mmCIF file of C-alpha atoms in Angstrom:
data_model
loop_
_atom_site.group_PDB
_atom_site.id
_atom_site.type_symbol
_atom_site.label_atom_id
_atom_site.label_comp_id
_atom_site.label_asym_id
_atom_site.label_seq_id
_atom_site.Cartn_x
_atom_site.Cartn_y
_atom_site.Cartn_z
ATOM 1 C CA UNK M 14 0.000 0.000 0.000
ATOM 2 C CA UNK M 15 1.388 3.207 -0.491
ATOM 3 C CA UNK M 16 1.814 5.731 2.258
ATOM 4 C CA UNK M 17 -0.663 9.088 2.412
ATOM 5 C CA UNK M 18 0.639 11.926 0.825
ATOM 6 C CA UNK M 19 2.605 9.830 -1.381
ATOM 7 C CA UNK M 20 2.656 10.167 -5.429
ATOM 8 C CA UNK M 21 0.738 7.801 -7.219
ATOM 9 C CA UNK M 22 3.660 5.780 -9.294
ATOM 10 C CA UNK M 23 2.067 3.420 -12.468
ATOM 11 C CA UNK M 24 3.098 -0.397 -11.467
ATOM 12 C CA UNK M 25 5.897 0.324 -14.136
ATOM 13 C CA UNK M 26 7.291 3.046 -12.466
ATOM 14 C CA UNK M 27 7.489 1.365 -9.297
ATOM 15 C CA UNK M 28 8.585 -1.834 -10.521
ATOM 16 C CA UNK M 29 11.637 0.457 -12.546
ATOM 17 C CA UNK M 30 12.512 2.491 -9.461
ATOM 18 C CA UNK M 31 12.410 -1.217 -7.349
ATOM 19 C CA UNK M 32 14.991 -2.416 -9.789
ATOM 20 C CA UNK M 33 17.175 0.651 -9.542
ATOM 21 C CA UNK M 34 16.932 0.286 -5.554
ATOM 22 C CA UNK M 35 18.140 -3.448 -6.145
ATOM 23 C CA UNK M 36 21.223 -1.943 -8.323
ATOM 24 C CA UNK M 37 20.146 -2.653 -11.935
ATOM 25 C CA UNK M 38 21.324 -0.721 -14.302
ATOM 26 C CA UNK M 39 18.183 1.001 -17.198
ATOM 27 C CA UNK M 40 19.501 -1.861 -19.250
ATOM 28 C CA UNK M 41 19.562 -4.792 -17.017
ATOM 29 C CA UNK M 42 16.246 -3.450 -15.946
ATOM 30 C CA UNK M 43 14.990 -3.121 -19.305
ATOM 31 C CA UNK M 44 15.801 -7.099 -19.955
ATOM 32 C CA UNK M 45 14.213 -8.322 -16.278
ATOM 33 C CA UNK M 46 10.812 -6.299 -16.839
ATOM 34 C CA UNK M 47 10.945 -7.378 -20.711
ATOM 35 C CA UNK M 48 10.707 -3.744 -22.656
ATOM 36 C CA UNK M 49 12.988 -1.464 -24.381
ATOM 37 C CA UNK M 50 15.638 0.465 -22.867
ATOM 38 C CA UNK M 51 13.354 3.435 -24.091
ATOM 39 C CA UNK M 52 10.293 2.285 -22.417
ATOM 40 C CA UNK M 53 12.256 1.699 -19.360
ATOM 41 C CA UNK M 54 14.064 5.464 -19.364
ATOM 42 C CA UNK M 55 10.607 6.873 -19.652
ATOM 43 C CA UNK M 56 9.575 5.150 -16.764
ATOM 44 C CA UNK M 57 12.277 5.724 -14.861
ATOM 45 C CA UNK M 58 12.103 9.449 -15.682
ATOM 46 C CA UNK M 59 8.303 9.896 -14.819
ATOM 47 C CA UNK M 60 8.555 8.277 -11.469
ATOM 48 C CA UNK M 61 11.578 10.706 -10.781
ATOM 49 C CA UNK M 62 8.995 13.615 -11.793
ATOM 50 C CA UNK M 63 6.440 12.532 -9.958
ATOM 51 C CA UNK M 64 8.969 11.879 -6.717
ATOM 52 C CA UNK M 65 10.722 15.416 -7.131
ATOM 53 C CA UNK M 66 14.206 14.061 -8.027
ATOM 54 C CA UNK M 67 17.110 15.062 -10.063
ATOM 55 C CA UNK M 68 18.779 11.261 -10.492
ATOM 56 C CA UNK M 69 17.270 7.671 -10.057
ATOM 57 C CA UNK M 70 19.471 7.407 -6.941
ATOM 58 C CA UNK M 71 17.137 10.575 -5.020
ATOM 59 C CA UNK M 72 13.984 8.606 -6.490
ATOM 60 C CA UNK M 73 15.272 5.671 -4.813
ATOM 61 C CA UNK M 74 15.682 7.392 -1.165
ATOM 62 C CA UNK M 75 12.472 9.213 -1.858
ATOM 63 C CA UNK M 76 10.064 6.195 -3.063
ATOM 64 C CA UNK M 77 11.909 4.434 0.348
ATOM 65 C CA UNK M 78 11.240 7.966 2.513
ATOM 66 C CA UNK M 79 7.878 7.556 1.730
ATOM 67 C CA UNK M 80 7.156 3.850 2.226
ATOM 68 C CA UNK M 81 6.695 3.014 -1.465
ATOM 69 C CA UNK M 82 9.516 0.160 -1.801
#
């Protein structure tokens, strides 16, 4: 469940900024959810919009800050 106040990530989103907290790289991430590198840098760079960060690495402490991972 996600915490109040938080931003509302897609399942994609979350599931790309999960991978990036587990230390894959947009590629490696790209092959384990099974989509383009593309598709997976959009995700990744919506869910850092949405969380109010500059690099994956502040999404990651952010989605964790706010009880999403």
């Amino acid at each position: 469940t996600e915490a109040a106040g938080a931003p509302l990530l897609s399942p994609r989103e979350l599931e790309a900024i999960r991978h990036a907290a587990q230390g894959l790289s947009a590629p490696a991430t790209a092959a384990a959810m099974h989509r383009s590198l593309e598709t997976v840098r959009h995700h990744r760079k919506a869910a850092m919009a949405k969380l109010g960060a500059r690099t994956i690495t502040q999404a990651v402490a952010r989605a964790l800050s706010l009880g999403l991972l």
